[in-house]
Structure formats: C-alpha cells, structure tokens
PDB file of C-alpha atoms in Angstrom:
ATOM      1  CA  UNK Y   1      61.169 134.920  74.088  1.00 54.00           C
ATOM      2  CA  UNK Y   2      62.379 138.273  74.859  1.00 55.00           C
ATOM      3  CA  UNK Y   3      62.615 141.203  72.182  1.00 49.00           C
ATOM      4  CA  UNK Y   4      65.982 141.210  71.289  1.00 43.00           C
ATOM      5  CA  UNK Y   5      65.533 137.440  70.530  1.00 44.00           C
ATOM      6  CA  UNK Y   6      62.476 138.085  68.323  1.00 50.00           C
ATOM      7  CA  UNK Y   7      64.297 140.514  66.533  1.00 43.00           C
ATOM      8  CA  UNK Y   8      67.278 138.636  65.587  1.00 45.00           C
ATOM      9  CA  UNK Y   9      66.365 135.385  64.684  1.00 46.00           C
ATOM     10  CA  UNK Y  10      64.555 136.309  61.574  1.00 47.00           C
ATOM     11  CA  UNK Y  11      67.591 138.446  60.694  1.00 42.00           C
ATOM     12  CA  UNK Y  12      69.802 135.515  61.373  1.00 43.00           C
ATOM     13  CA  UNK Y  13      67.531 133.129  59.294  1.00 47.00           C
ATOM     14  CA  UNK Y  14      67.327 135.597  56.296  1.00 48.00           C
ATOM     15  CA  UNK Y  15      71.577 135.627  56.454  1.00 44.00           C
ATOM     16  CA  UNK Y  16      71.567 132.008  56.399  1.00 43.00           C
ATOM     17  CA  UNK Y  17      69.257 132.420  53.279  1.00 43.00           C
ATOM     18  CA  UNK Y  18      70.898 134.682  51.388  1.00 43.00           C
ATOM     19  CA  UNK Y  19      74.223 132.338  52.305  1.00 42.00           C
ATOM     20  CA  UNK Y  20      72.928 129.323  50.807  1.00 42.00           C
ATOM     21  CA  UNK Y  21      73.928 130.120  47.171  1.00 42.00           C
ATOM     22  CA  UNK Y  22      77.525 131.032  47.987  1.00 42.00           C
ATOM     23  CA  UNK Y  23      77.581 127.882  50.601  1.00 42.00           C
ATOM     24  CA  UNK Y  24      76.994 125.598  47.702  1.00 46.00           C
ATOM     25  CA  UNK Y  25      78.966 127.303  44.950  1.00 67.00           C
ATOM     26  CA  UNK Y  26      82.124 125.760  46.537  1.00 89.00           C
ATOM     27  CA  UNK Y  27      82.081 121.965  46.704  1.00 95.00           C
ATOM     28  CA  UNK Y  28      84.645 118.830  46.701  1.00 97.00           C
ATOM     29  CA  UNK Y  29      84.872 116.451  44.222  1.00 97.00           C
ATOM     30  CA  UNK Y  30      86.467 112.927  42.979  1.00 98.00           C
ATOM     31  CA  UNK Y  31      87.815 112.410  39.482  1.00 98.00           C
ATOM     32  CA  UNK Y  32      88.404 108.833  39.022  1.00 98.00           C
ATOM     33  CA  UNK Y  33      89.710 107.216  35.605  1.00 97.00           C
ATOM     34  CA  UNK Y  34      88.863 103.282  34.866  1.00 96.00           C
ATOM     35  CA  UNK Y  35      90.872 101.446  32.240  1.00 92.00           C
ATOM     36  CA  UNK Y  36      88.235  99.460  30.566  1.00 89.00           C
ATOM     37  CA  UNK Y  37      90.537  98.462  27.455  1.00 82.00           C
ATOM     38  CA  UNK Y  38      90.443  94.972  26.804  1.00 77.00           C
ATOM     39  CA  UNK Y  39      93.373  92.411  28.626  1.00 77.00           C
ATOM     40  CA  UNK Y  40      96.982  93.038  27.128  1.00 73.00           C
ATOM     41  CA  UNK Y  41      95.612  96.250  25.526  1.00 76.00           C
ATOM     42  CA  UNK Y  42      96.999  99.733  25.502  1.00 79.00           C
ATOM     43  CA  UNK Y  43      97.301 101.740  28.839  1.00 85.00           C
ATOM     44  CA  UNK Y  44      97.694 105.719  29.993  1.00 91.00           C
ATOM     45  CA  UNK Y  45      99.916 107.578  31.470  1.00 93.00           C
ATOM     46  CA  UNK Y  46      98.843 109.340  34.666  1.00 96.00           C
ATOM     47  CA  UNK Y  47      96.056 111.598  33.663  1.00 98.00           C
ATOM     48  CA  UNK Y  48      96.348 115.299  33.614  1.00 98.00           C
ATOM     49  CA  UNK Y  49      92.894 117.182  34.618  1.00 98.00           C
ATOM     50  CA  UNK Y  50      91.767 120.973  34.979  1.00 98.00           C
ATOM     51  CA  UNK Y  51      88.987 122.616  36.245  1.00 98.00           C
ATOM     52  CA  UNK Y  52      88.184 126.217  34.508  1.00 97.00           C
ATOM     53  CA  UNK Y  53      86.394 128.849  33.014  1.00 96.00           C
ATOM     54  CA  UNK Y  54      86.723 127.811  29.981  1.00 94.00           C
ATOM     55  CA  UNK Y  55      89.731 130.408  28.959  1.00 92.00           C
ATOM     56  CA  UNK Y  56      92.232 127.353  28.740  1.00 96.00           C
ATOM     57  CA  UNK Y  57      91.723 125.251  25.599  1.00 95.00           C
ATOM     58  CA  UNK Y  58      94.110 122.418  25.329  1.00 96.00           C
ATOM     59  CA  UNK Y  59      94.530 122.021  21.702  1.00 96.00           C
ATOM     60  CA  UNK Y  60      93.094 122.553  18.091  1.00 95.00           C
ATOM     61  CA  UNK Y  61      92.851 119.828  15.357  1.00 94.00           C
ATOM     62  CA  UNK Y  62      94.552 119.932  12.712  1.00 95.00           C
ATOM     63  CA  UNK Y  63      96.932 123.225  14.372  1.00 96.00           C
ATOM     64  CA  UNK Y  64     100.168 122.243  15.886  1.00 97.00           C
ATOM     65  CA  UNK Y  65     100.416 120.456  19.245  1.00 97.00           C
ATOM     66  CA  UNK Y  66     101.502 123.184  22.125  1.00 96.00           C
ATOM     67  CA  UNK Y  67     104.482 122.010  23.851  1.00 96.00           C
ATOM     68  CA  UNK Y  68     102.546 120.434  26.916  1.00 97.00           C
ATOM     69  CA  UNK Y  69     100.451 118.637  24.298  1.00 97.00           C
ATOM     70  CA  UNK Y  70     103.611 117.565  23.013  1.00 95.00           C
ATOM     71  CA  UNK Y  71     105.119 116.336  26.600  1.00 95.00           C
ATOM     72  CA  UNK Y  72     102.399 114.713  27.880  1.00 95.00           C
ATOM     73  CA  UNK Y  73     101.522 112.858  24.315  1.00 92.00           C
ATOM     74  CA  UNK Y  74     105.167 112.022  23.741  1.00 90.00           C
ATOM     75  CA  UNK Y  75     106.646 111.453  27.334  1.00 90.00           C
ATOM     76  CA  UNK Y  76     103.572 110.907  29.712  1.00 92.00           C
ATOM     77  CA  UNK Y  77     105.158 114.232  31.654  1.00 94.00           C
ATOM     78  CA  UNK Y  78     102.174 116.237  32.395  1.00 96.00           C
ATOM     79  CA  UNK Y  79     104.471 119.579  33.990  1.00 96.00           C
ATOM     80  CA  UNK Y  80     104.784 121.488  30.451  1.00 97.00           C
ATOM     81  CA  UNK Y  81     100.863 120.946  30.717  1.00 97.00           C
ATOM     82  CA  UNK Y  82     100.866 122.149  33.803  1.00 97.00           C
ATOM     83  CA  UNK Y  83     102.836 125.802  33.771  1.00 97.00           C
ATOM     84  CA  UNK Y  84     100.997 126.271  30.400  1.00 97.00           C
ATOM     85  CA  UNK Y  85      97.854 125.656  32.681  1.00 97.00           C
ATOM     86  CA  UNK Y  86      98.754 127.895  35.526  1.00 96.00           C
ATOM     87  CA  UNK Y  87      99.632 130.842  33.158  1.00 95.00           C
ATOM     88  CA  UNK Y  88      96.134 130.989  31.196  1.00 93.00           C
ATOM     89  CA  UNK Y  89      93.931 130.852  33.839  1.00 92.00           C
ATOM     90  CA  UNK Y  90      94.270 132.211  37.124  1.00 90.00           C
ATOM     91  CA  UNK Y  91      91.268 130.958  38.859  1.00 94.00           C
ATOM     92  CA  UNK Y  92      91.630 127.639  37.604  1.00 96.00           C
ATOM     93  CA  UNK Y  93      92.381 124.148  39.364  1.00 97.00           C
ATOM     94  CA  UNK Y  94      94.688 121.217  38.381  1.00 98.00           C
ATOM     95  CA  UNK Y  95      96.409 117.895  39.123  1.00 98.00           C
ATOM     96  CA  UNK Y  96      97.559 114.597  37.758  1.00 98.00           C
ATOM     97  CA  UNK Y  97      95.660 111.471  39.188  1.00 98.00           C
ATOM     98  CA  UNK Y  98      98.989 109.350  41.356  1.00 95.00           C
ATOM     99  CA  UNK Y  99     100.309 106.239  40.338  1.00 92.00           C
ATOM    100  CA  UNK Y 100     101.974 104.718  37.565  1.00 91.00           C
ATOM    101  CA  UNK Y 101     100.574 104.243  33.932  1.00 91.00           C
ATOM    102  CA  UNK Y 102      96.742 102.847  34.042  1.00 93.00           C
ATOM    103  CA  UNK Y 103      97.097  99.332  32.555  1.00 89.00           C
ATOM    104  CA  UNK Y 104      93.682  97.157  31.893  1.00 88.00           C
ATOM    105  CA  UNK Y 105      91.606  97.207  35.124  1.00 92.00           C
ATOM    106  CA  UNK Y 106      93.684  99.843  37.205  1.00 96.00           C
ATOM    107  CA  UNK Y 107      91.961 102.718  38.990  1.00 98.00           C
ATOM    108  CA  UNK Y 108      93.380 105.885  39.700  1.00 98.00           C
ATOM    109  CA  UNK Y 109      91.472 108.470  41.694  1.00 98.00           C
ATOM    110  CA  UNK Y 110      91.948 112.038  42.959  1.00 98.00           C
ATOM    111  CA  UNK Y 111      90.038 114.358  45.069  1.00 98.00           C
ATOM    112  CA  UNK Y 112      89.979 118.464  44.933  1.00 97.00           C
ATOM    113  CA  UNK Y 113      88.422 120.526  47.291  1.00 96.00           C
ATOM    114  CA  UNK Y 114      86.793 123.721  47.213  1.00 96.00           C
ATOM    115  CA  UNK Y 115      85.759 124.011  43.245  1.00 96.00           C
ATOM    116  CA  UNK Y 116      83.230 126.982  41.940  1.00 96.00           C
ATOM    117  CA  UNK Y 117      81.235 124.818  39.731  1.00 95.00           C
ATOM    118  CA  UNK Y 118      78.776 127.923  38.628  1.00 94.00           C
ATOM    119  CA  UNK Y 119      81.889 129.635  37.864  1.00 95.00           C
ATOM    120  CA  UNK Y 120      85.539 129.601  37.549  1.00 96.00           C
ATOM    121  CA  UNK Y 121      85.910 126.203  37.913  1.00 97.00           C
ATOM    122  CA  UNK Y 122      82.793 125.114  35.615  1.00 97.00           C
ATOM    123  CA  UNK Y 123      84.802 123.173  32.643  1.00 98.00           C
ATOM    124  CA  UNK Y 124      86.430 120.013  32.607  1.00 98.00           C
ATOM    125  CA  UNK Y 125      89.824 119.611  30.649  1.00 97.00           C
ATOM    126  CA  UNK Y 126      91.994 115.998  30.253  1.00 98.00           C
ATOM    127  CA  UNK Y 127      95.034 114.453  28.640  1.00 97.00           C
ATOM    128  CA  UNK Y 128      97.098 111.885  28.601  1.00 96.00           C
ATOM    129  CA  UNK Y 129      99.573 109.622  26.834  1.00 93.00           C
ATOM    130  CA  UNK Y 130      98.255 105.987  25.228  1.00 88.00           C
ATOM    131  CA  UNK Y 131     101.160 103.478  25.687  1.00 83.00           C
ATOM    132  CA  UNK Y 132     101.770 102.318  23.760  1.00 78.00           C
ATOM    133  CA  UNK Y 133     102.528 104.815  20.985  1.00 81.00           C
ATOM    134  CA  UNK Y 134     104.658 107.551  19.833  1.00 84.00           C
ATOM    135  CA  UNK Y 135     102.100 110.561  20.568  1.00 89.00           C
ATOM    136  CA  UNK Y 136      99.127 109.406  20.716  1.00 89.00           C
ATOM    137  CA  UNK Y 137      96.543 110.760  23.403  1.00 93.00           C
ATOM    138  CA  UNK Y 138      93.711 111.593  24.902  1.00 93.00           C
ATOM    139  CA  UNK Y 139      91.632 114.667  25.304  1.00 95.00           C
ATOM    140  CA  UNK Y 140      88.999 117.142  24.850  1.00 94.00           C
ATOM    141  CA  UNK Y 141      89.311 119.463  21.615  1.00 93.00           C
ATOM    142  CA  UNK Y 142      86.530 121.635  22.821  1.00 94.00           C
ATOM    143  CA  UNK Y 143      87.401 123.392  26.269  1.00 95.00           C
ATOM    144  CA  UNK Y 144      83.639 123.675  27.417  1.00 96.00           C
ATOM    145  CA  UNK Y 145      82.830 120.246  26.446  1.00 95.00           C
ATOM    146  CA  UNK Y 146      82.353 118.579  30.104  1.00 96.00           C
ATOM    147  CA  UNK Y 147      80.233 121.210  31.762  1.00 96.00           C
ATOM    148  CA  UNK Y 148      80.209 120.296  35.642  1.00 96.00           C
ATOM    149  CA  UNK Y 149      77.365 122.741  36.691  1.00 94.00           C
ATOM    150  CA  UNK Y 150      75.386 119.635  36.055  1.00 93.00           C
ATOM    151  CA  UNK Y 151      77.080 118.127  38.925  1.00 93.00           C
ATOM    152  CA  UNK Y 152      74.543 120.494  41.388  1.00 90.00           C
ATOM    153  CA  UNK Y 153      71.654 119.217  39.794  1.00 80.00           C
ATOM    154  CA  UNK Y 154      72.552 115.464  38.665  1.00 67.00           C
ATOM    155  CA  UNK Y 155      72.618 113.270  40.999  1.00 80.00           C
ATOM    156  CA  UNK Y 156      76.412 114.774  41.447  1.00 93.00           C
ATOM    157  CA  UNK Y 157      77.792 112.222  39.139  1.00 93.00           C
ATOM    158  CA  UNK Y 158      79.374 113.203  35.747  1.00 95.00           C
ATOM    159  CA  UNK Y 159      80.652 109.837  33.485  1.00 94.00           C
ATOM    160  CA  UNK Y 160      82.214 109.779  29.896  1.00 93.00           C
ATOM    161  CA  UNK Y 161      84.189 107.096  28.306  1.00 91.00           C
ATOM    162  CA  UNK Y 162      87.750 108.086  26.482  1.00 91.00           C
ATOM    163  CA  UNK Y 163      89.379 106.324  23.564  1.00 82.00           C
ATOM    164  CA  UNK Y 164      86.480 105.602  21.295  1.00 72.00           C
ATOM    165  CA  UNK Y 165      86.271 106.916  18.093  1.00 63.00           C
ATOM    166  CA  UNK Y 166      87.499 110.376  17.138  1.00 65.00           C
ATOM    167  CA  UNK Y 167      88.661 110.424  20.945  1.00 81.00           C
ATOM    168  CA  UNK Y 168      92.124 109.458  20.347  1.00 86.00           C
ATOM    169  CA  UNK Y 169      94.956 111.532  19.060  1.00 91.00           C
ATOM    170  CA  UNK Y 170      97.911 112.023  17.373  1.00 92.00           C
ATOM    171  CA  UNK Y 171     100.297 114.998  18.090  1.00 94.00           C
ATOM    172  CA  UNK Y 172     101.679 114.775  14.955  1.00 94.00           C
ATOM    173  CA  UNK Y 173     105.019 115.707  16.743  1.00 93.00           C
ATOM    174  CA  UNK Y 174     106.499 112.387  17.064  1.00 89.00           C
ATOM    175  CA  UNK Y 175     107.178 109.875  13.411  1.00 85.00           C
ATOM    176  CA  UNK Y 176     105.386 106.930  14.316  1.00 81.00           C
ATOM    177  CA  UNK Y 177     107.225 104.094  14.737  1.00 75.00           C
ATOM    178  CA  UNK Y 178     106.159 101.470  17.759  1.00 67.00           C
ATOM    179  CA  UNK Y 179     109.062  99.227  17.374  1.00 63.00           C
ATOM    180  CA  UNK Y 180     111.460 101.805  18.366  1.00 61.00           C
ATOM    181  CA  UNK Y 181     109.094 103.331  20.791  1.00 56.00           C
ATOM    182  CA  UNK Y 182     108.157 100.389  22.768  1.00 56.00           C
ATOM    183  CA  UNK Y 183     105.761 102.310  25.197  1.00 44.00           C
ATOM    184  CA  UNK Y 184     108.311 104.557  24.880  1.00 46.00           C
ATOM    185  CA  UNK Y 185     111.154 103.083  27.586  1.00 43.00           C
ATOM    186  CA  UNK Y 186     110.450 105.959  30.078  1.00 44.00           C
ATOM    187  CA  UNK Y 187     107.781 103.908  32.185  1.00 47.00           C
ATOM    188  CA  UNK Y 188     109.969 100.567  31.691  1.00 42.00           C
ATOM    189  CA  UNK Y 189     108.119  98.512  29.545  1.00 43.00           C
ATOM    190  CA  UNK Y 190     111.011  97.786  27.609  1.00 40.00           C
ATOM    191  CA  UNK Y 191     113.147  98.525  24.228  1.00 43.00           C
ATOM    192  CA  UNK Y 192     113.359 101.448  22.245  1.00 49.00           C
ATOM    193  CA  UNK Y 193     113.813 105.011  23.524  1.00 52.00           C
ATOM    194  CA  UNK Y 194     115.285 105.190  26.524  1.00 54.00           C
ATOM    195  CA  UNK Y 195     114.942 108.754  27.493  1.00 55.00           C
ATOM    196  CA  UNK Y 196     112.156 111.310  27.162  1.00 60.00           C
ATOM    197  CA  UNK Y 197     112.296 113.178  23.301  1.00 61.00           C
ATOM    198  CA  UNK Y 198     114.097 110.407  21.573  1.00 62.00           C
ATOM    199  CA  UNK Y 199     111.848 110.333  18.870  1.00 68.00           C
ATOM    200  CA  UNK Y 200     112.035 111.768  15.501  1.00 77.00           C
ATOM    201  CA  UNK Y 201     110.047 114.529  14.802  1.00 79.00           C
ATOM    202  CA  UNK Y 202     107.186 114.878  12.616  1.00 80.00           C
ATOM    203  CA  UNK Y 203     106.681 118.529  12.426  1.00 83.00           C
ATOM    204  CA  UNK Y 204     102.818 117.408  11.755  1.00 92.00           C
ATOM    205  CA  UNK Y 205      99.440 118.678  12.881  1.00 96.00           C
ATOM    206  CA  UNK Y 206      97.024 117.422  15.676  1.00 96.00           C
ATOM    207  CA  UNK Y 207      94.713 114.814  13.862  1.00 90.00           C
ATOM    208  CA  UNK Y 208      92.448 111.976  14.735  1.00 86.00           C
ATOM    209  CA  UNK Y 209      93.908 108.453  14.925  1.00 82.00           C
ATOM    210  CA  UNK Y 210      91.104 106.250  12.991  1.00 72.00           C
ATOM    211  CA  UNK Y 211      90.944 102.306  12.902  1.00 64.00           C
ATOM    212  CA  UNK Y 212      93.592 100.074  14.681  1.00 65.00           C
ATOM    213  CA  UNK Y 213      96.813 102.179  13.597  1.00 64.00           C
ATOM    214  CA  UNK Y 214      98.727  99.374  15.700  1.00 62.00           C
ATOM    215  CA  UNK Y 215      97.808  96.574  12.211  1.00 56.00           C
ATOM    216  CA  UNK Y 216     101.987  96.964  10.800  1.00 51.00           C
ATOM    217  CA  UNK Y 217     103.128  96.803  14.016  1.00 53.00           C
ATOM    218  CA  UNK Y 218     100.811  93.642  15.067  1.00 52.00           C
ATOM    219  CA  UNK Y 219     101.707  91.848  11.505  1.00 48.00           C
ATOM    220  CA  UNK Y 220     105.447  92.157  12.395  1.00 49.00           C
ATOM    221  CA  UNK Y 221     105.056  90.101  15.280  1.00 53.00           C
ATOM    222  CA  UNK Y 222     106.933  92.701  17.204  1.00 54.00           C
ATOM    223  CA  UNK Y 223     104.389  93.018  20.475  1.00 57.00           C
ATOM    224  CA  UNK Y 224     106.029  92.274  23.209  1.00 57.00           C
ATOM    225  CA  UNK Y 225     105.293  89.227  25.272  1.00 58.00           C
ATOM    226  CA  UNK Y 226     101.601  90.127  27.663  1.00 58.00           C
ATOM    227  CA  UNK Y 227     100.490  92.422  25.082  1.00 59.00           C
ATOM    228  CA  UNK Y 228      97.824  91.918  22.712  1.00 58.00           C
ATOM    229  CA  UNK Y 229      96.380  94.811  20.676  1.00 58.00           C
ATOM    230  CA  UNK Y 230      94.229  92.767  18.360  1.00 55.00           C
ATOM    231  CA  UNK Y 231      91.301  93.860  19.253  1.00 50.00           C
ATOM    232  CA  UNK Y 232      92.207  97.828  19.897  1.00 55.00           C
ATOM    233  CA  UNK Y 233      89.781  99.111  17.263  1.00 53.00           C
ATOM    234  CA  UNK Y 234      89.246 103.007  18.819  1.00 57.00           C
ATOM    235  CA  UNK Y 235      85.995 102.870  17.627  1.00 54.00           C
ATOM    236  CA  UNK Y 236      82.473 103.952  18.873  1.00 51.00           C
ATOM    237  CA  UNK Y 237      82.061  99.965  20.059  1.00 58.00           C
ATOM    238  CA  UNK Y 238      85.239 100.373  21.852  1.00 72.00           C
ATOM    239  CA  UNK Y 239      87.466 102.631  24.952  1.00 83.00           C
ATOM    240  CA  UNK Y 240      90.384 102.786  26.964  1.00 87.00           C
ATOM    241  CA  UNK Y 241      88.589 104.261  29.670  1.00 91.00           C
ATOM    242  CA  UNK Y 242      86.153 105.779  31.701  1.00 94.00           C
ATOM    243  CA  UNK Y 243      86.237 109.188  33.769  1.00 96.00           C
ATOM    244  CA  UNK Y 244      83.933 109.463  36.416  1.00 97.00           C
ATOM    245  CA  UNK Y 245      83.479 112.977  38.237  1.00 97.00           C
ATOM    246  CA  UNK Y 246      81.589 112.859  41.703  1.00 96.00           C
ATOM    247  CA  UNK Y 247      80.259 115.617  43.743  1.00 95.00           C
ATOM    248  CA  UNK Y 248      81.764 114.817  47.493  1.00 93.00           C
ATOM    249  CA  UNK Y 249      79.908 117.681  49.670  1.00 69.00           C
ATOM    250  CA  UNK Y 250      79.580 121.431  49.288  1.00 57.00           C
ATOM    251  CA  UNK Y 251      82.753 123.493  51.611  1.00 45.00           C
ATOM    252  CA  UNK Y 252      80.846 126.797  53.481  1.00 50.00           C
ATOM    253  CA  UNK Y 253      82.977 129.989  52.668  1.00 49.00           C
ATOM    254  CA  UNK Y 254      84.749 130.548  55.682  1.00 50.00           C
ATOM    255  CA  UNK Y 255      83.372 134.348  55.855  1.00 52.00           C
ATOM    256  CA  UNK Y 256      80.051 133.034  55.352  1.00 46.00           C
ATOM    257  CA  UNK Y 257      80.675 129.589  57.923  1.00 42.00           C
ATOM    258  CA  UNK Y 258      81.850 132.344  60.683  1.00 49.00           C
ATOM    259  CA  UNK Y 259      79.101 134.569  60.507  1.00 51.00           C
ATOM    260  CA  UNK Y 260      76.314 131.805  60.706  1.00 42.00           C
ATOM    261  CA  UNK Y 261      78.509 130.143  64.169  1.00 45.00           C
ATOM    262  CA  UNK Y 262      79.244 133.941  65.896  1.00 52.00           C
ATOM    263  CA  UNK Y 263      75.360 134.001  65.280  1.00 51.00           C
ATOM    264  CA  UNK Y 264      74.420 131.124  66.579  1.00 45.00           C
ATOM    265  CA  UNK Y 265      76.781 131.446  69.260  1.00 52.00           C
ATOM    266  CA  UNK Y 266      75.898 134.937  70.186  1.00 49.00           C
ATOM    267  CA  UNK Y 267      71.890 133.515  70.713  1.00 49.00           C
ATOM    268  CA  UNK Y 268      73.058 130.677  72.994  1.00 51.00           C
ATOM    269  CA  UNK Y 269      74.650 133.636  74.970  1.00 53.00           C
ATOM    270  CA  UNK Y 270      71.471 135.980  74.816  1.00 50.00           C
ATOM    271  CA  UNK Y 271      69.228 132.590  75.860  1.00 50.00           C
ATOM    272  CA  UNK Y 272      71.097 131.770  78.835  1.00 55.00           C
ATOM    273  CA  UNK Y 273      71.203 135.289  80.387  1.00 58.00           C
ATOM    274  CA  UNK Y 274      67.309 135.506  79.817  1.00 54.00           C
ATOM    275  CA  UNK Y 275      66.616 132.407  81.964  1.00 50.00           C
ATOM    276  CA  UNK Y 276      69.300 133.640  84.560  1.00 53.00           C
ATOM    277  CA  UNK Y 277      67.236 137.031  84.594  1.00 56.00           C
ATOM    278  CA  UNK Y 278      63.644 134.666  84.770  1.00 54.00           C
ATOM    279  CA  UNK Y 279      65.082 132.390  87.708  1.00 55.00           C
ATOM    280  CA  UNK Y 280      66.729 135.256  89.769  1.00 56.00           C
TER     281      UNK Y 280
END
C-alpha cells in the first residue's frame, strides 16, 4: 500500500465514525393500530398520529377541547388536527393511518420515513374518534408520554393499548345522545346526523368517560342490528386497540451518505492506478 493510501484510510474510517451518530439519528418507521374491541363493539375513525418535540400538546383535561380535538372527536375529520399540528411545530411529522373506520379485527398501518428520534421527532401524539359516540376519543393528555428514543435501544418495537380505563374521552363539545348520533351518519352506519356538526353543543370541558356510558342507550334497545356493546366496559381489563410503533431501518443523511461513497470511490480510483504503476 502506497502512502497516500496509508494516509487516507484512517481519515476515511475516523469520518465514517464520527458519521455513525447522525447516520442513525434518522430512521423509518411503521405505526400500525389493531382493533382488539370485542365482536359488534365500538370502532375508530382513521387515526391521527404526530411525531415531535414535544412543543405540540393535544389537549388538557378538564380545559376546553381545541377545535381539531373537536373535529376529529365529533366528525372523525382529522384536517383541523392537522393545520393546528403544522403551525406549532415546525420540525414535526404527521399523518392519518388510510382506510375507513377500524371496526373489530381491522388493521390499519402507515409508514414514515426519515424521523429524528433523539430529537425533533422524539414524542408520540394520537387521536381519534370512537364510533360510536357523540365525541368521544382517544388520545394522549401528556405530549411526552410515548417517548420513541427507546425505539434505538428496544428491540425497535414500541406497543401500548388505547381505550382502557382513563384512556377514553369526552370532548365535552358535543350533548350526548347515541340515538341521534348513530356513529354519527358521516361514515354510513346509519340514522341520525347526517352531516358533520349536527350535534348540539355542550359547551363542556375535556373529561374522562368512566364505566360503560353506552348502559341508556343499550336498555333502550336502540343498537342497531350487528352491534353489541354489552360488554364495552373501558376499563383496565378492557381496549379498543393496540398501537404498535416499529423501527424499519436507519436513512444515512444524504451529506453524510455522499461523503462516505466519493470516499470510497475516490480509493478504488487511487488502487487501480497503483497496480497500473506496479505492472507497467
């Protein structure tokens, strides 16, 4: 090995070193949500998930629902969420999972790429609407409760169940009334409203929905035919669902992924001029 190459390598080795933190700090990842709710039970509208740095905090119990709380809890429509998103943090990352609502035993998944876990992308944010209700929801209270830095250093697998106890909501911006509501008519499930904001409003405060709230609704024998929310307790024994969060593969920075290939390719040069120069 001539000089030049002795020289170099080492160099090249110590960049590829000193890379390896930033390589890693951007990564891919899956959310997927799993309707575990018993058959006939309640479903979800498509869930709403962010990624941030823990400046966006989607709501306060017992303070009044923001307006893409309200949206999402009352309509399923997770673009109020959204822009409200967007305009707190800057660095953040969003999306709603595809499909329709997430009835027992659907699976809805969604991949994002390119995520700082370490950093601006470190906390973990959901909502979305349980049909069927007026405003009821889902989602975290506490912004920085779902901390995905463990992701680099678990297995790169993150998994919490949703709709237990004290993980179900009420907007308190919607009078509850399920016979009128009927999953709310705006995902066709019949009766009721039949646009989005039909309800009357309740001018309340976020609180927790305790118990089976559905028991006056169930003892009118006004369930619809399929639908059986005996058993919907939202207790600790019981959920709607369960988010999983996977770690797919860390993405190189492409400043950092160029500088490691013009290396390498710049040594491959260097080599096969030195055995021109040996065979001449």
């Amino acid at each position: 090995m001539n000089t030049f190459l002795r020289l170099t390598l080492p160099l090249l080795a110590g960049a590829a070193t000193l890379a390896a933190p930033s390589m890693a700090s951007a990564a891919d990842v899956r959310v997927t949500f799993t309707n575990v709710s018993p058959a006939g039970s309640v479903g979800l509208s498509p869930l709403w998930v962010g990624f941030h740095n823990s400046s966006f905090d989607l709501f306060d119990a017992g303070s009044a629902a923001s307006l893409g709380v309200e949206r999402i809890s009352e309509d399923g429509n997770s673009a109020p969420l959204s822009t409200l998103f967007a305009a707190t943090t800057l660095t953040g990352a969003q999306g709603t999972l595809p499909g329709p609502p997430a009835f027992p035993g659907a699976v809805r998944s969604m991949d994002f790429t390119g995520l700082d876990l370490a950093g601006d992308n470190r906390w973990f944010s959901y909502a979305s609407m349980v049909v069927l209700s007026n405003d009821f929801f889902i989602g975290n209270d506490n912004a920085m409760e779902h901390d995905l830095s463990v992701l680099l250093g678990n297995g790169g697998l993150l998994s919490f169940y949703v709709g237990g106890n004290g993980d179900v909501w009420d907007a308190g911006t919607e009078v509850n009334d399920f016979a009128s509501s009927l999953a709310n008519g705006a995902f066709g499930i019949g009766g009721g409203q039949t646009m989005a904001n039909q309800g009357v409003d309740e001018h309340g405060l976020v609180r927790h929905v305790d118990a089976n709230p559905y028991a006056s609704f169930l003892s009118a024998a006004l369930v619809p035919a399929g639908y059986d929310f005996t058993p919907l307790q939202f207790t600790s024994q019981s959920a709607i669902g369960r988010i999983d969060i996977q770690l797919l593969a860390p993405v190189p920075e492409p400043d950092t992924y160029a500088m490691l290939l013009g290396g390498l390719a710049l040594i491959g040069a260097i080599s096969r001029r030195s055995m021109k120069r040996r065979m001449a």
